[in-house]
XYZ file of C-alpha atoms in Angstrom:
551
model
C -50.667 -30.660 13.266
C -48.953 -27.412 11.739
C -45.299 -27.174 10.575
C -43.464 -23.087 11.157
C -40.915 -21.994 8.276
C -39.246 -18.981 8.338
C -38.098 -16.895 4.950
C -36.630 -14.243 3.804
C -40.015 -12.154 2.959
C -41.986 -13.865 6.752
C -43.531 -16.307 8.471
C -45.348 -19.504 6.957
C -47.455 -21.550 8.951
C -48.173 -25.177 7.165
C -51.094 -27.708 7.514
C -49.985 -31.307 7.415
C -52.667 -33.128 5.627
C -51.341 -36.985 5.830
C -49.861 -37.497 9.223
C -49.340 -41.017 8.475
C -46.150 -40.083 6.287
C -44.453 -38.536 9.181
C -43.925 -41.840 10.624
C -42.002 -43.368 8.172
C -38.975 -40.998 7.652
C -37.117 -43.047 5.444
C -39.511 -42.751 2.818
C -40.491 -39.449 3.306
C -38.820 -37.755 0.024
C -41.208 -39.906 -1.816
C -44.021 -37.336 -0.700
C -41.635 -33.976 -2.137
C -40.586 -35.719 -5.579
C -42.813 -33.797 -6.820
C -44.778 -29.954 -6.905
C -47.816 -32.123 -6.727
C -46.846 -34.667 -4.373
C -45.916 -31.994 -1.863
C -49.203 -29.816 -1.699
C -50.942 -33.344 -1.433
C -48.455 -33.259 1.538
C -48.852 -30.002 3.072
C -50.634 -27.163 2.462
C -50.020 -23.183 3.378
C -52.672 -22.457 6.201
C -51.194 -18.822 7.213
C -48.472 -16.496 5.890
C -47.040 -13.246 7.375
C -44.884 -10.725 5.817
C -41.998 -8.532 7.245
C -43.151 -4.997 7.503
C -39.262 -3.862 6.392
C -36.106 -4.901 6.672
C -35.623 -4.091 9.897
C -38.217 -5.610 11.919
C -37.345 -8.907 9.224
C -33.239 -8.318 11.015
C -34.753 -8.198 14.245
C -36.989 -11.292 13.536
C -34.784 -14.225 12.342
C -32.226 -12.455 14.462
C -34.677 -13.734 17.634
C -35.269 -16.999 15.889
C -31.629 -18.101 16.066
C -30.564 -17.379 18.901
C -33.698 -19.141 19.980
C -35.823 -16.131 21.360
C -39.760 -15.938 20.599
C -40.204 -12.509 19.434
C -43.251 -10.540 19.227
C -44.015 -10.756 16.175
C -43.774 -14.351 15.954
C -45.578 -14.886 19.081
C -48.892 -12.446 17.955
C -49.115 -14.526 14.997
C -49.162 -18.029 16.621
C -52.085 -16.825 18.533
C -53.901 -15.012 16.065
C -53.856 -17.916 13.626
C -54.069 -21.066 15.963
C -56.465 -19.464 18.393
C -55.858 -19.136 22.014
C -59.258 -22.369 22.281
C -57.186 -24.852 20.306
C -53.367 -24.042 21.031
C -53.158 -26.004 23.355
C -54.374 -29.230 21.535
C -52.132 -28.231 17.928
C -48.864 -29.554 17.743
C -45.804 -28.106 16.332
C -42.901 -28.865 14.636
C -40.263 -26.310 14.473
C -36.555 -26.442 12.623
C -34.712 -25.424 16.014
C -35.166 -27.392 19.536
C -34.083 -24.091 21.398
C -37.018 -22.346 20.070
C -38.995 -25.038 20.020
C -38.104 -25.444 23.977
C -39.242 -21.755 24.170
C -42.233 -21.792 22.093
C -43.429 -24.442 24.521
C -42.641 -22.835 27.333
C -44.580 -19.011 26.548
C -47.756 -20.387 24.519
C -47.481 -24.348 25.432
C -47.911 -25.378 22.793
C -46.957 -29.483 22.072
C -43.767 -29.029 20.139
C -41.824 -31.661 18.196
C -38.024 -31.512 16.640
C -36.848 -34.659 15.944
C -35.205 -36.373 12.584
C -38.083 -36.500 10.768
C -38.133 -32.457 10.340
C -35.050 -32.192 8.964
C -36.636 -34.312 5.599
C -39.910 -32.537 6.045
C -38.247 -28.724 6.266
C -35.715 -30.422 3.048
C -38.867 -31.236 0.693
C -40.580 -27.371 1.943
C -37.668 -25.349 0.693
C -37.196 -27.591 -2.283
C -40.804 -26.579 -3.380
C -41.228 -23.214 -1.764
C -42.630 -21.402 -4.498
C -45.364 -23.196 -5.566
C -46.175 -23.926 -2.177
C -46.624 -20.019 -1.333
C -48.497 -18.979 -3.992
C -48.450 -15.296 -5.206
C -44.290 -14.508 -4.564
C -41.808 -14.310 -7.423
C -38.813 -16.429 -6.855
C -36.396 -13.522 -7.969
C -37.944 -11.796 -5.307
C -37.343 -14.387 -2.484
C -33.958 -15.055 -3.913
C -33.102 -11.188 -3.614
C -34.826 -10.877 -0.070
C -32.747 -14.057 0.961
C -29.364 -11.978 -0.021
C -30.604 -9.001 1.384
C -31.433 -10.247 4.807
C -28.010 -12.391 4.847
C -26.153 -9.455 4.095
C -27.742 -7.181 6.978
C -28.576 -9.629 9.490
C -24.517 -11.051 9.169
C -23.958 -6.405 9.924
C -26.181 -7.028 13.141
C -24.594 -9.963 14.547
C -20.783 -8.542 13.933
C -22.297 -5.085 15.663
C -20.585 -3.248 13.051
C -20.041 0.606 14.283
C -17.330 3.007 13.648
C -17.372 4.601 17.255
C -17.106 0.799 18.606
C -14.088 -0.658 16.528
C -10.951 -1.277 18.754
C -9.382 -2.629 16.119
C -8.337 0.391 14.860
C -7.370 1.902 18.268
C -4.941 -2.046 18.291
C -3.590 -0.975 14.124
C -2.624 3.004 15.642
C -1.328 1.959 18.906
C 1.445 -0.548 16.865
C 2.268 1.560 14.080
C 2.700 4.568 16.804
C 5.517 2.319 18.813
C 7.105 1.477 14.505
C 7.165 4.968 14.267
C 8.913 6.006 17.587
C 11.338 3.203 17.379
C 11.943 4.651 13.483
C 12.204 8.195 14.849
C 14.945 7.332 16.959
C 17.355 5.186 14.933
C 17.325 8.443 12.347
C 17.950 10.902 14.504
C 21.048 9.035 16.031
C 22.487 8.590 12.869
C 21.644 11.979 11.855
C 23.555 13.375 15.022
C 25.965 10.813 14.655
C 26.651 11.564 11.348
C 26.668 15.271 11.281
C 28.396 15.334 14.608
C 31.584 14.332 13.010
C 31.688 18.156 10.791
C 29.935 19.755 13.957
C 30.300 17.937 17.349
C 28.941 20.638 19.936
C 25.662 20.984 18.355
C 24.530 17.595 20.002
C 25.069 19.263 23.557
C 23.589 22.526 22.826
C 19.867 21.366 20.983
C 18.953 17.938 22.544
C 15.225 17.729 20.846
C 15.700 15.225 17.995
C 12.995 17.654 15.689
C 14.779 21.140 16.054
C 18.429 18.875 15.929
C 17.023 17.924 11.654
C 15.374 21.251 11.621
C 18.490 23.376 12.224
C 20.461 20.668 9.872
C 18.361 21.776 7.603
C 18.395 25.315 7.603
C 22.623 25.814 7.941
C 24.098 22.995 6.188
C 27.448 23.733 6.907
C 28.302 25.235 10.309
C 30.146 27.593 8.140
C 26.538 29.493 7.819
C 25.123 29.592 11.100
C 26.511 33.120 11.396
C 24.520 34.154 8.254
C 21.545 31.915 8.751
C 18.095 32.747 11.255
C 17.561 29.725 13.355
C 14.532 32.576 15.267
C 11.799 30.106 13.983
C 13.376 26.734 15.081
C 15.368 27.525 18.263
C 15.427 30.839 21.560
C 17.852 33.453 21.071
C 19.757 31.745 23.774
C 19.803 28.635 22.388
C 20.482 30.400 18.799
C 23.632 32.681 20.102
C 25.009 29.413 21.858
C 25.074 27.379 18.440
C 26.391 30.516 16.319
C 29.254 30.820 19.117
C 29.689 27.393 19.189
C 30.236 27.349 15.360
C 32.878 29.568 15.210
C 35.750 27.751 17.017
C 34.331 23.948 16.440
C 36.525 21.076 16.114
C 34.774 19.179 13.609
C 36.355 18.436 10.255
C 35.189 19.293 7.244
C 32.933 17.211 5.303
C 31.799 17.091 0.994
C 28.802 19.070 -0.319
C 27.458 14.960 -1.148
C 28.013 14.546 2.500
C 25.790 17.547 3.364
C 22.443 15.995 1.433
C 22.111 12.979 2.927
C 22.482 14.221 5.889
C 19.384 16.829 4.735
C 17.698 14.109 3.313
C 17.350 12.028 7.003
C 16.626 15.012 8.701
C 13.800 15.298 6.110
C 12.736 11.709 7.403
C 12.652 12.516 10.726
C 10.494 16.091 10.052
C 8.446 13.659 7.974
C 8.044 11.315 10.652
C 7.287 13.264 13.686
C 4.807 15.102 11.810
C 3.158 12.190 10.838
C 2.852 10.828 14.142
C 1.434 13.527 15.843
C -1.172 12.976 13.259
C -1.486 9.615 14.127
C -1.710 10.414 18.172
C -4.155 12.569 17.253
C -6.218 10.155 15.219
C -5.536 7.886 18.440
C -6.828 9.828 21.147
C -9.805 10.432 19.442
C -10.747 7.595 19.143
C -10.004 6.233 22.720
C -12.197 9.251 23.589
C -15.024 7.359 21.769
C -14.664 4.288 22.679
C -13.039 4.035 26.344
C -13.587 7.545 28.023
C -13.127 6.289 31.443
C -10.432 4.310 30.918
C -8.754 6.813 29.110
C -9.978 9.687 31.778
C -7.835 7.083 34.843
C -4.683 6.413 32.857
C -4.486 8.229 29.900
C -4.902 7.317 25.877
C -1.436 5.283 25.293
C -1.830 3.414 28.056
C -4.987 2.511 27.704
C -4.819 1.921 23.884
C -1.551 -0.603 25.257
C -3.647 -1.969 27.130
C -6.459 -3.244 24.656
C -3.780 -4.125 22.445
C -2.143 -5.988 24.427
C -5.494 -8.035 25.526
C -6.506 -8.509 21.978
C -9.873 -6.114 22.632
C -11.703 -3.691 24.982
C -14.375 -6.439 25.785
C -11.170 -8.834 26.524
C -9.696 -6.565 28.669
C -13.089 -6.092 30.403
C -13.440 -9.520 31.361
C -9.546 -10.061 32.928
C -10.084 -9.192 36.815
C -7.895 -5.873 38.511
C -5.063 -8.275 39.365
C -4.206 -9.392 35.826
C -4.600 -5.480 34.799
C -2.095 -4.620 37.127
C 0.913 -7.030 35.901
C -0.474 -7.320 32.323
C 2.826 -6.732 29.958
C 5.066 -7.792 32.531
C 4.195 -11.710 31.950
C 8.120 -13.122 31.340
C 8.986 -11.498 34.877
C 5.784 -13.200 36.603
C 6.737 -16.197 35.353
C 10.800 -15.614 35.901
C 9.626 -15.250 39.872
C 7.270 -17.823 39.939
C 9.583 -20.345 38.545
C 12.937 -18.793 40.792
C 10.924 -18.007 43.778
C 11.025 -14.918 44.003
C 8.814 -11.542 44.522
C 6.406 -11.106 41.996
C 6.086 -7.972 39.685
C 4.003 -5.119 40.884
C 3.507 -4.057 38.008
C 3.238 -4.097 33.975
C 2.174 -1.484 31.433
C 0.110 0.508 33.974
C 3.605 1.378 35.312
C 4.081 4.489 33.116
C 0.165 5.757 33.705
C 0.965 9.658 35.197
C -0.832 8.569 38.958
C 1.528 5.771 39.295
C 4.280 8.088 37.198
C 3.465 10.681 40.613
C 3.640 8.114 43.102
C 6.648 7.764 45.312
C 8.924 4.732 44.623
C 7.631 3.114 48.104
C 3.899 3.866 46.968
C 3.984 2.648 43.630
C 2.732 -0.778 44.061
C -0.070 0.947 46.343
C -0.723 3.346 43.749
C -0.508 0.404 40.963
C -3.304 -1.757 42.369
C -5.485 0.984 43.042
C -5.479 2.413 39.985
C -5.525 -1.768 37.949
C -8.922 -2.013 40.238
C -10.575 1.805 39.071
C -9.563 1.104 35.532
C -11.097 -2.645 35.495
C -14.475 -0.754 36.267
C -13.904 1.782 33.861
C -13.494 -0.621 30.891
C -16.006 -2.824 32.072
C -18.036 -0.341 32.058
C -17.271 1.395 29.065
C -17.570 -2.130 26.531
C -21.123 -3.463 28.455
C -22.839 0.125 29.158
C -26.193 0.579 27.030
C -25.534 4.150 27.274
C -22.244 5.852 26.405
C -20.586 8.078 29.039
C -18.912 10.326 26.844
C -18.435 13.028 29.495
C -16.222 10.396 31.335
C -18.321 11.116 34.896
C -17.519 7.760 36.049
C -13.506 8.116 35.410
C -13.617 11.782 36.445
C -14.506 10.413 40.123
C -12.255 7.798 39.786
C -9.242 9.541 38.780
C -10.124 12.294 41.818
C -10.620 9.385 44.630
C -6.781 7.663 43.111
C -5.504 11.488 43.677
C -6.784 12.080 47.329
C -5.585 8.331 48.243
C -1.990 9.609 46.825
C -1.930 12.620 48.840
C -2.765 10.710 51.640
C -0.115 7.414 51.287
C 2.348 10.803 49.857
C 2.127 12.524 53.175
C 2.526 9.483 55.791
C -0.771 8.745 56.540
C -2.986 5.526 56.130
C -6.190 5.082 54.122
C -8.892 4.583 55.932
C -12.155 3.317 54.456
C -15.747 4.495 55.368
C -17.273 1.387 56.359
C -21.329 2.145 57.081
C -21.784 -1.039 59.066
C -22.853 -1.265 62.491
C -19.897 -2.409 64.985
C -21.639 -4.559 68.003
C -20.196 -2.889 71.548
C -16.988 -4.117 73.365
C -18.039 -6.152 75.973
C -15.918 -5.176 79.328
C -15.328 -7.150 82.011
C -15.260 -4.685 85.382
C -13.439 -6.338 88.414
C -14.351 -4.635 91.863
C -11.916 -4.851 94.551
C -13.110 -7.003 97.286
C -12.188 -6.379 101.028
C -10.756 -9.288 103.704
C -13.614 -8.795 106.838
C -12.546 -10.156 110.440
C -13.950 -14.157 109.400
C -12.199 -14.834 106.337
C -10.115 -13.910 103.280
C -11.157 -11.808 99.977
C -11.153 -14.873 97.902
C -13.518 -16.431 100.635
C -15.245 -13.043 101.026
C -16.168 -13.485 97.557
C -17.376 -16.929 96.589
C -19.759 -16.261 99.765
C -21.047 -13.408 97.531
C -21.418 -14.992 94.597
C -23.100 -17.940 96.574
C -25.343 -15.436 97.943
C -25.809 -13.485 94.486
C -26.668 -17.100 92.978
C -29.512 -18.236 95.658
C -31.065 -14.194 95.836
C -31.526 -14.810 91.790
C -32.818 -17.917 92.406
C -35.274 -17.021 94.882
C -36.168 -13.802 92.664
C -37.209 -15.864 89.975
C -39.471 -18.653 92.196
C -41.135 -15.551 93.185
C -41.589 -13.910 89.913
C -42.850 -16.960 88.630
C -45.231 -17.626 91.838
C -46.966 -13.939 91.301
C -47.526 -14.666 87.805
C -49.301 -17.422 88.241
C -50.948 -15.955 91.308
C -49.688 -18.500 94.088
C -47.701 -17.620 97.314
C -43.879 -17.491 96.652
C -42.112 -20.410 97.813
C -38.570 -20.327 98.441
C -36.761 -23.468 96.894
C -33.722 -25.169 98.343
C -30.780 -25.934 96.127
C -28.286 -28.210 96.966
C -24.611 -27.752 96.592
C -22.457 -29.521 94.133
C -20.006 -31.621 95.667
C -17.094 -29.153 94.256
C -19.310 -26.586 97.251
C -19.385 -29.536 99.972
C -15.828 -29.707 100.085
C -15.066 -26.064 100.085
C -17.635 -26.133 102.933
C -16.053 -28.545 104.872
C -12.520 -27.541 104.811
C -14.176 -23.927 106.268
C -16.353 -25.445 109.134
C -13.734 -28.221 109.816
C -13.643 -27.433 114.194
C -10.566 -27.847 116.169
C -9.525 -31.184 117.535
C -9.379 -31.060 121.639
C -6.416 -33.153 122.163
C -7.490 -35.294 125.578
C -4.637 -36.345 128.266
C -5.813 -40.390 127.215
C -5.078 -39.614 123.570
C -1.193 -38.361 124.498
C -0.575 -41.823 126.863
C -2.133 -43.642 123.814
C 0.108 -41.566 121.323
C 3.522 -42.353 123.518
C 3.145 -46.465 124.295
C 2.333 -46.888 120.621
C 5.384 -44.753 119.728
C 7.356 -46.748 122.075
C 6.701 -50.191 121.337
C 7.474 -48.924 117.512
C 10.803 -47.829 118.848
C 12.030 -51.251 120.642
C 10.463 -53.136 117.444
C 12.707 -51.269 115.083
C 15.977 -51.528 117.852
C 15.070 -55.528 117.609
C 15.314 -55.417 113.872
C 18.522 -53.645 113.710
C 19.955 -56.262 116.413
C 19.393 -59.600 114.074
C 22.624 -60.257 111.660
C 20.404 -60.689 108.446
C 21.830 -59.864 104.498
C 21.658 -56.612 103.863
C 18.925 -56.951 100.601
C 16.719 -58.974 102.906
C 15.669 -56.263 105.426
C 12.911 -54.460 103.568
C 11.132 -57.773 102.703
C 11.347 -58.178 107.159
C 10.176 -54.481 107.802
C 6.731 -55.763 105.351
C 6.897 -59.028 107.227
C 7.157 -56.983 111.291
C 5.167 -54.361 110.817
C 1.561 -56.635 111.420
C 3.335 -57.258 114.402
C 3.782 -54.105 115.810
C -0.358 -53.660 115.213
C -0.617 -57.260 117.099
C 1.238 -56.312 120.188
C -0.739 -52.900 120.319
C -3.722 -55.074 120.104
C -2.476 -57.416 123.839
C -1.662 -54.154 125.482
C -5.622 -53.450 125.447
C -4.287 -49.896 123.845
C -7.423 -48.107 122.850
C -8.180 -46.581 118.837
C -7.974 -42.990 118.203
C -11.561 -42.839 116.770
C -12.599 -44.856 120.144
C -11.373 -42.225 122.031
C -12.726 -39.570 120.282
């Protein structure tokens, strides 16, 4: 019986000398009390050292995931031998790794409660069992391998870290709020002194620069604003400063306003740098998603989902309404129409569409964005040129143009369509013998008989016999139709006329007698039923022949 033990330096294979001790796991610890007893229980059979740190990390990561690496596979085959590989028993710590070894190599693997105590004893006396290695070297190897393995599991890469994007877009949104607050305060504060300038200079950064350069509105004529504003706006500002209706302010007030302008200018500069950083990071991590929806919208989608991988797991319908969760649950609660878009509404492609087509374009953009996100997150090779994203964007733009022109989107379906079968009805002319329906029925009967005859002839020819015509019995419904068609006209004779006249006269006499009798009204029906057979008896007495006999 063999024992596979993984160390930071390499793979070790031990031979169990006394297998009887493994039968009693409760007393197995006694066999590892001292190094001498441990060496009497197991013995080192083979040891394979890792070549470098990279091979050690890959091998140990495979073992931790339950995979059989090439190094371990070759080591077991060389040590045990292909002839005795199916006869030996191997003890492995990880059950998943043991099942993999059993499937690929066919070795009988054991992983039970005994394994824990056995490996604990080996780990305790590893220095004495593996000779020729310094304990300090083994500990330093274990420390370096643990750090390397942790980095490998975390898959640390500066280009793939989407945490930076989440933090950057959050800070960018905070900066926008702070900038709006500072700019609003500066405009309201300086508006008491020069209220007309807020309508002339709309941009917040330009307004702050003009206030900082000009100070009091009296200095507008002497101040040069050509570096900040175009010539037309500069002239308007100077003209408005001369006839301004604002109040006078002190030097201390203007100093505080200038400090607020400095904050606006510095925050705007930092926001520009942060936007460039976010743009470069998005192009490095998700180039295809950035091409379709833009840097800001893509970063907000990643931030809302938590990571790029989480966003890749979402379906396109979820990406379409991501960011509109409150509106969605409100609509479901009140049973109203659900929202058509969330954060994706701010994408440039959705903004180009007309209001009636925004929902359709948002659905198309969401579907292509989900594909691009999965490609960016899972693909092995990085598509820095974003060819997939560019192709998807062109497709969305063409569909947008079609929808804006009022056309419909035609999908190219390469599947072969089955031809449609049309029933052609030929007009049937009525002959002298009967109506159109009768002639059509007769023609159908003829066609059926002709087809049956042709089938019988073909069968007889294939068998080498003379063709025999089969007589087909008509169906009951066909027999009734033929009887109706071929019903002969009845020729009424003189005897039949006499018999009919006699029966009619007898019936009239009997009805007169019944009418003359004075009986209650409610018994007339019963009397009619009783006297009806008497009429037949009278006809028999007079020897009137029946119609069937006359015929």
